[in-house]
Coordinates of C-alpha atoms in Angstrom, one line a residue:
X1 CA -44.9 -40.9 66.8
X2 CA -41.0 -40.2 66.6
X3 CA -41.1 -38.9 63.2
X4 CA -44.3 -36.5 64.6
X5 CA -42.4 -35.5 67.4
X6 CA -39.1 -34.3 65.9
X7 CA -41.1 -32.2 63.0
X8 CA -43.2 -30.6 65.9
X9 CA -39.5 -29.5 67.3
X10 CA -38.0 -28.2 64.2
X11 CA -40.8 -26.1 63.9
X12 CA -40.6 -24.9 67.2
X13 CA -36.8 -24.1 66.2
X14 CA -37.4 -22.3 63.1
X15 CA -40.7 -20.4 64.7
X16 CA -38.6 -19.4 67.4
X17 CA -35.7 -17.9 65.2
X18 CA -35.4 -14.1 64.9
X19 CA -36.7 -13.7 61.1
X20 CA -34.0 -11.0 60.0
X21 CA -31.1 -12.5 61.6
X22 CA -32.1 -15.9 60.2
X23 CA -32.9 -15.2 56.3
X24 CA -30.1 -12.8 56.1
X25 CA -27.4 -15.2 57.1
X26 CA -29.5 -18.0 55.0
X27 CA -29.2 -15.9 51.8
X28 CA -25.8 -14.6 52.3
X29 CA -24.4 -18.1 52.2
X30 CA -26.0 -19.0 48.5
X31 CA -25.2 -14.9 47.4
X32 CA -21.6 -15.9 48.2
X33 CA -21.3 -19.0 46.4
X34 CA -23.4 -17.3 42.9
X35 CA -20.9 -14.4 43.4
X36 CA -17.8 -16.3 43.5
X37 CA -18.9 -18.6 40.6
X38 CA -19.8 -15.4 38.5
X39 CA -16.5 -13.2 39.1
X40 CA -18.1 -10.8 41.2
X41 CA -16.6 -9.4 44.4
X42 CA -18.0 -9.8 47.9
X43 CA -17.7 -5.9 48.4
X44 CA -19.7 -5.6 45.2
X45 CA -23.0 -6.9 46.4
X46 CA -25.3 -6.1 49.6
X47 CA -23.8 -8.3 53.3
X48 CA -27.4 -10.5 52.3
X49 CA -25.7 -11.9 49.1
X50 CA -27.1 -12.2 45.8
X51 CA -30.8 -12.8 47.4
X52 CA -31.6 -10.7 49.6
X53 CA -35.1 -10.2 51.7
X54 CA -35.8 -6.8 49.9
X55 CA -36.0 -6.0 46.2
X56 CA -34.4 -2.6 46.9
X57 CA -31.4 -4.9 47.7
X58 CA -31.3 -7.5 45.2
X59 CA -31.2 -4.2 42.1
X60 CA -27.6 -4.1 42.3
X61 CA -27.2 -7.0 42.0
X62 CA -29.0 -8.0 39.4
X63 CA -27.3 -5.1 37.2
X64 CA -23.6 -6.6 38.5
X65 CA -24.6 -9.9 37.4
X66 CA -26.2 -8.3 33.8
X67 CA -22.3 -6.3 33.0
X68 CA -20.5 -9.4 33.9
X69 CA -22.7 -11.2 31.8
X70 CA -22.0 -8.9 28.9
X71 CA -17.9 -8.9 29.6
X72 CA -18.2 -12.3 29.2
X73 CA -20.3 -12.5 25.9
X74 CA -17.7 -9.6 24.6
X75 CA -14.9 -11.4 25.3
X76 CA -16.4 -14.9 23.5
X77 CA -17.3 -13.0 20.5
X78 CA -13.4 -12.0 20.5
X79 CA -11.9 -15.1 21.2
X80 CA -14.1 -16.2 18.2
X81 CA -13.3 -13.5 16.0
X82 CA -9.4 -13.7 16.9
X83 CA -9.6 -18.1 16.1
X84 CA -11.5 -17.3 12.8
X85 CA -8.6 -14.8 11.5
X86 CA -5.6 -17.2 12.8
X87 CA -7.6 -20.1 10.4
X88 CA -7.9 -17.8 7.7
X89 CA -4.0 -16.6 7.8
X90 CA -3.1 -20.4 8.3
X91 CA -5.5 -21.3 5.1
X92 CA -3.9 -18.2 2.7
X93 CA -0.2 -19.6 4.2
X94 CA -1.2 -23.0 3.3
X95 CA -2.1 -22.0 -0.1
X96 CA 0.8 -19.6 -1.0
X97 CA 3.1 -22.4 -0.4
X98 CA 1.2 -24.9 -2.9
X99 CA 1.7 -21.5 -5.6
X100 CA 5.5 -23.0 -6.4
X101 CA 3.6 -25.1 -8.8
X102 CA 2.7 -21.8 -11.1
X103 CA 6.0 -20.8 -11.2
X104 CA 7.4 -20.6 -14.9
X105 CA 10.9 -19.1 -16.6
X106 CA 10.0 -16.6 -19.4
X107 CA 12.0 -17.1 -22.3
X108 CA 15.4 -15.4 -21.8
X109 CA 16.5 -13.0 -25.3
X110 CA 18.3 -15.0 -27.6
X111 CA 21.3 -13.7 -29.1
X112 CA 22.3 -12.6 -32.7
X113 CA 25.0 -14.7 -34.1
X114 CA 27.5 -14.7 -37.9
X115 CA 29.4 -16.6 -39.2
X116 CA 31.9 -13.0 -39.7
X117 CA 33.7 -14.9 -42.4
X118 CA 35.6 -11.7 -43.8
X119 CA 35.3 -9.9 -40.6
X120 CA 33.0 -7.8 -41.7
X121 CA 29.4 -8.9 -40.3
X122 CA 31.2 -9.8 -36.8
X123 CA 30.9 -6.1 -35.4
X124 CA 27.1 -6.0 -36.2
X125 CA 26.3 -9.0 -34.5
X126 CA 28.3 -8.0 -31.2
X127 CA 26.4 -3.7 -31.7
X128 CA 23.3 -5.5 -31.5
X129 CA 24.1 -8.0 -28.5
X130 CA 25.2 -5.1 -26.6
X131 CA 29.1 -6.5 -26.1
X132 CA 30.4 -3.6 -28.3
X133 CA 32.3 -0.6 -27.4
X134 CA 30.9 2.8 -26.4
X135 CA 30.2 4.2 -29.7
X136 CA 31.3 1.2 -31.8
X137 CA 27.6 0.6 -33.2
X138 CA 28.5 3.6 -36.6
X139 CA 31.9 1.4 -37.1
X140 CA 30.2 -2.1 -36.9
X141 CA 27.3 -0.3 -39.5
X142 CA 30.1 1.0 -41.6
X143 CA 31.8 -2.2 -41.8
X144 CA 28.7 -4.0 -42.7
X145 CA 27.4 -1.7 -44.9
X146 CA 28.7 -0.7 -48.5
X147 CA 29.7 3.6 -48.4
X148 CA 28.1 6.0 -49.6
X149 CA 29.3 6.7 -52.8
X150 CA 31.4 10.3 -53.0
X151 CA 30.2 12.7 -55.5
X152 CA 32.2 15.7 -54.7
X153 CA 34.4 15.6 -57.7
X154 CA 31.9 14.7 -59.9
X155 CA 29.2 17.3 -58.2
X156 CA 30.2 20.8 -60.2
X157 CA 29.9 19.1 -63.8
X158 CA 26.3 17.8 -63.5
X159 CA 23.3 19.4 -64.7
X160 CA 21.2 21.7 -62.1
X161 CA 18.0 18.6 -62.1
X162 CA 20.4 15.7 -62.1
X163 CA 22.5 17.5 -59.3
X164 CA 19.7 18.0 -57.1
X165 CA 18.5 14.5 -57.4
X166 CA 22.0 13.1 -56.5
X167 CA 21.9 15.5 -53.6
X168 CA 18.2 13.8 -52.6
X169 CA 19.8 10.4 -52.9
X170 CA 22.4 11.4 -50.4
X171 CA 19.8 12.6 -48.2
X172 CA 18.0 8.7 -48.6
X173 CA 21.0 6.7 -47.8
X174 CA 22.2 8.7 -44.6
X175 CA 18.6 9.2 -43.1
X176 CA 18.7 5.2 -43.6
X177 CA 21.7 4.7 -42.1
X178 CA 21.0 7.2 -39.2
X179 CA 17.7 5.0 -38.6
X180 CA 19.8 1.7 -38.8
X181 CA 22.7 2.9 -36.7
X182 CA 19.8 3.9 -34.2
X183 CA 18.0 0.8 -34.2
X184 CA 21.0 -1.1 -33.6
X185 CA 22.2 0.7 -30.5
X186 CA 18.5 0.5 -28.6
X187 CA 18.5 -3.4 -29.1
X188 CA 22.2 -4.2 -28.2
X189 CA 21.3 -1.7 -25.0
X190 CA 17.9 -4.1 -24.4
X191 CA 20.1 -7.2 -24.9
X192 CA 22.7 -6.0 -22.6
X193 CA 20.2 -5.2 -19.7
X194 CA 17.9 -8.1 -20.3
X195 CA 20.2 -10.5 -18.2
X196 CA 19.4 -8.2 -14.8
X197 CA 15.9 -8.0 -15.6
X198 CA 15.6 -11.6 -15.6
X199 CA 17.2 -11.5 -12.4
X200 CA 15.2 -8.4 -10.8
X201 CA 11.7 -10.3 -12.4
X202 CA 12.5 -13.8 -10.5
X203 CA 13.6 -12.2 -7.4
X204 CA 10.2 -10.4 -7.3
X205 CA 8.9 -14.0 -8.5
X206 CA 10.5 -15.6 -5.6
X207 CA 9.1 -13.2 -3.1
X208 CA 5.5 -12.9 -4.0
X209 CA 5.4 -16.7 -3.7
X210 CA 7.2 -16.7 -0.1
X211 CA 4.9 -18.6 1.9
X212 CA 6.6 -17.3 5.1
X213 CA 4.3 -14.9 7.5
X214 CA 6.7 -12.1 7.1
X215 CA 6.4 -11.9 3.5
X216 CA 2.8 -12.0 3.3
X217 CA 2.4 -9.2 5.7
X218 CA 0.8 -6.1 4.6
X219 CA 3.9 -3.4 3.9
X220 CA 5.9 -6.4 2.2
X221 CA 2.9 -7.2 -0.1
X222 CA 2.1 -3.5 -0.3
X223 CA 5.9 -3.1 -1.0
X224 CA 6.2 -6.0 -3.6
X225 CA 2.9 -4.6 -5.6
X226 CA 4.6 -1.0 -6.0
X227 CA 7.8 -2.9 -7.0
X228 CA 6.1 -4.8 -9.8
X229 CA 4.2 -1.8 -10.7
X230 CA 7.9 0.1 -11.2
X231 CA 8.9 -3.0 -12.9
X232 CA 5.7 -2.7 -15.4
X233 CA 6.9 0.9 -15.8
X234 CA 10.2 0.3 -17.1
X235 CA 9.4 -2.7 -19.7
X236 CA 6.6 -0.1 -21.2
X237 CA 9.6 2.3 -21.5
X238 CA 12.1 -0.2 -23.0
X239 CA 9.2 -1.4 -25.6
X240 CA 7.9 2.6 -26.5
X241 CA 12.2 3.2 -27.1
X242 CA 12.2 0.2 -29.5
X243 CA 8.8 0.7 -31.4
X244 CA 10.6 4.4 -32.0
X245 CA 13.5 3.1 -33.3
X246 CA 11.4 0.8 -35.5
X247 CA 9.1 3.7 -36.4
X248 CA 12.0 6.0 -37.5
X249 CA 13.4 3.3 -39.7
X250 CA 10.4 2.9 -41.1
X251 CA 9.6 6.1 -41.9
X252 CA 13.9 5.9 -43.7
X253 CA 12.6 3.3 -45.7
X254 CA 8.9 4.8 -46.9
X255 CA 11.4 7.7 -48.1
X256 CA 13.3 5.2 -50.0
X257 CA 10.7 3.7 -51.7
X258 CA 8.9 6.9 -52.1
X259 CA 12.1 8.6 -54.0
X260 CA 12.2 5.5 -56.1
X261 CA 8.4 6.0 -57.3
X262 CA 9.2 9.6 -57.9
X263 CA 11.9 8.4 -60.0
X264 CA 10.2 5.8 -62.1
X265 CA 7.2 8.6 -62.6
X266 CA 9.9 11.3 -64.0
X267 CA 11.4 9.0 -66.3
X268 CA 7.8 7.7 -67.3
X269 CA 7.3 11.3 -67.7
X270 CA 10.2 12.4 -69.7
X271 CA 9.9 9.7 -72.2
X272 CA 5.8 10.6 -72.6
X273 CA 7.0 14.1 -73.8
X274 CA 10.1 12.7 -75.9
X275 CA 7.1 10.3 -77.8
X276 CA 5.3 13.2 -78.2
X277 CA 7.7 16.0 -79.3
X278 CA 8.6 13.5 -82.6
X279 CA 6.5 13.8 -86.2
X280 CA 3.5 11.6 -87.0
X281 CA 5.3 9.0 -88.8
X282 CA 3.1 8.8 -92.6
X283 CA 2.3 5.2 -93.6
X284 CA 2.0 4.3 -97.3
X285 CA 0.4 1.6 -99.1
X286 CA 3.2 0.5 -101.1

C-alpha cells in the first residue's frame, strides 16, 4: 500500500512539472558531461546539451561531435605513422652498426726493390716508387740502361741504304726509351699518391659505416655518395693514364720487333738475288 502510494506521488510530481523547463535542464545535465568527455566546449553546443527536445537542435551537434571525431582519428593515424618511422630509423641504426663486420683493408701497393749492387739499378727502383727527384726519372733510365751508341763520326762514310737504316735504328731505341722513361714516371707518381688514397678511401670507409644518426641523415649520405662517386672518378683517371703509358710502350716495342722482321726479310732478300745472279753450276759424270 506504501510502495502504491509513493509511485501515485511521484507521478503527481513529474505530471505536475512544466515539460520545457523540466527536459531542458534534464538533457543539459548528460549534454554537459558527453561534451566535456569529447573535447567539445559548452559555448559550442545549444544551453539543452548534446540531447536536446528538438532535432533542429541536436544538428550541430551531431556535426561537432563528427569533426572531433575525425581530429581524433587524424591525429591516431599520425601518432602511428610518426612510431612506425622512429622503429624503422632505430632498425636501419641497429643494423649500420653490426656493418663493422664487412669492413676489409684492400691491399696497400707494394714497392719495387734492388739489390743496386753497382749503383746502377738503385735510381730505377726509387723513379718508379715515386721517392725520386723532380725530373730524376731520364737519369735513373740512363743509368740503368746501356747508351745509345754514337754514330756521328762514323755517319758520313756509310752507304746511302745502310745510313738510313742506322738512322731507323736510332729512331727504335729513343721512341723505346721515351716510352720507358714515360712509363716509369706515371707509376712512381701512382705509388707516391697511393698512400693518401688509402687514407681518403678508409675515411670514406669509416663514415659510410657511422652508425651515429647524424651520419646517416640525408645530406651526409647524399654527401658521402657524391664523394665516392669523385673518388670512382679519379681511380678511372689514374688507371686510363697508366693503360697509356702501357699502350705507348707497346706500340715502342711492336716497332722494335717490326724493324727486326724488316731486317731479317732484306737480308733473306738480298741473299735470294746474290743465289740467283751466280752461273748454273754444270755437273759431270766423271
Amino acid at each position: 500500500m506504501i510502495k502504491k502510494t509513493a509511485i501515485s506521488l511521484a507521478m503527481l510530481l513529474v505530471l505536475a512539472a512544466p515539460a520545457p523547463s523540466f527536459w531542458k535542464a534534464f538533457f543539459a545535465g548528460i549534454g554537459k558531461a558527453v561534451g566535456k568527455a569529447i573535447g567539445i566546449a559548452q559555448s559550442d553546443i545549444n544551453a539543452a546539451g548534446l540531447m536536446p527536445v528538438t532535432v533542429k537542435d541536436a544538428q550541430p551537434v551531431v556535426e561537432a561531435a563528427q569533426l572531433r571525431l575525425a581530429e581524433l582519428q587524424g591525429l591516431s593515424s599520425l601518432a602511428s605513422n610518426t612510431l612506425d618511422h622512429y622503429k624503422g630509423i632505430a632498425g636501419t641504426l641497429r643494423d649500420l652498426g653490426g656493418l663493422q663486420i664487412y669492413r676489409a683493408d684492400a691491399t696497400p701497393w707494394m714497392r719495387s726493390n734492388s739489390a743496386n749492387l753497382y749503383g746502377t739499378s738503385g735510381p730505377w727502383t726509387r723513379a718508379v716508387n715515386g721517392d725520386s727527384v723532380a725530373g730524376g726519372t731520364v737519369a735513373a733510365y740512363g743509368q740503368a740502361a746501356s747508351p745509345v751508341p754514337d754514330w756521328s763520326a762514323a755517319m758520313p762514310t756509310l752507304p746511302n741504304d745502310l745510313r738510313r737504316d742506322v738512322q731507323r735504328e736510332h729512331a727504335t731505341l729513343e721512341l723505346a726509351d721515351a716510352a720507358a722513361v714515360r712509363l716509369m714516371a706515371v707509376l712512381g707518381e701512382m705509388r707516391r699518391l697511393a698512400p693518401d688514397r688509402r687514407r681518403a678511401h678508409g675515411e670514406l670507409e669509416r663514415a659510410a659505416l657511422d652508425p651515429s644518426s647524424n651520419s646517416q641523415a640525408l645530406p651526409a649520405l647524399l654527401g658521402k655518395v657524391s664523394v665516392g662517386q669523385v673518388r670512382q672518378i679519379h681511380g678511372t683517371e689514374q688507371t686510363n693514364q697508366l693503360l697509356d703509358a702501357l699502350l705507348e710502350a707497346e706500340v715502342a716495342g711492336l716497332k722494335r720487333e717490326r724493324d727486326r722482321l724488316a731486317r731479317s726479310m732484306e737480308a733473306a732478300a738480298g741473299y735470294r738475288a746474290m743465289a740467283a745472279a751466280q752461273p748454273v753450276p754444270q755437273w759431270t759424270m766423271p
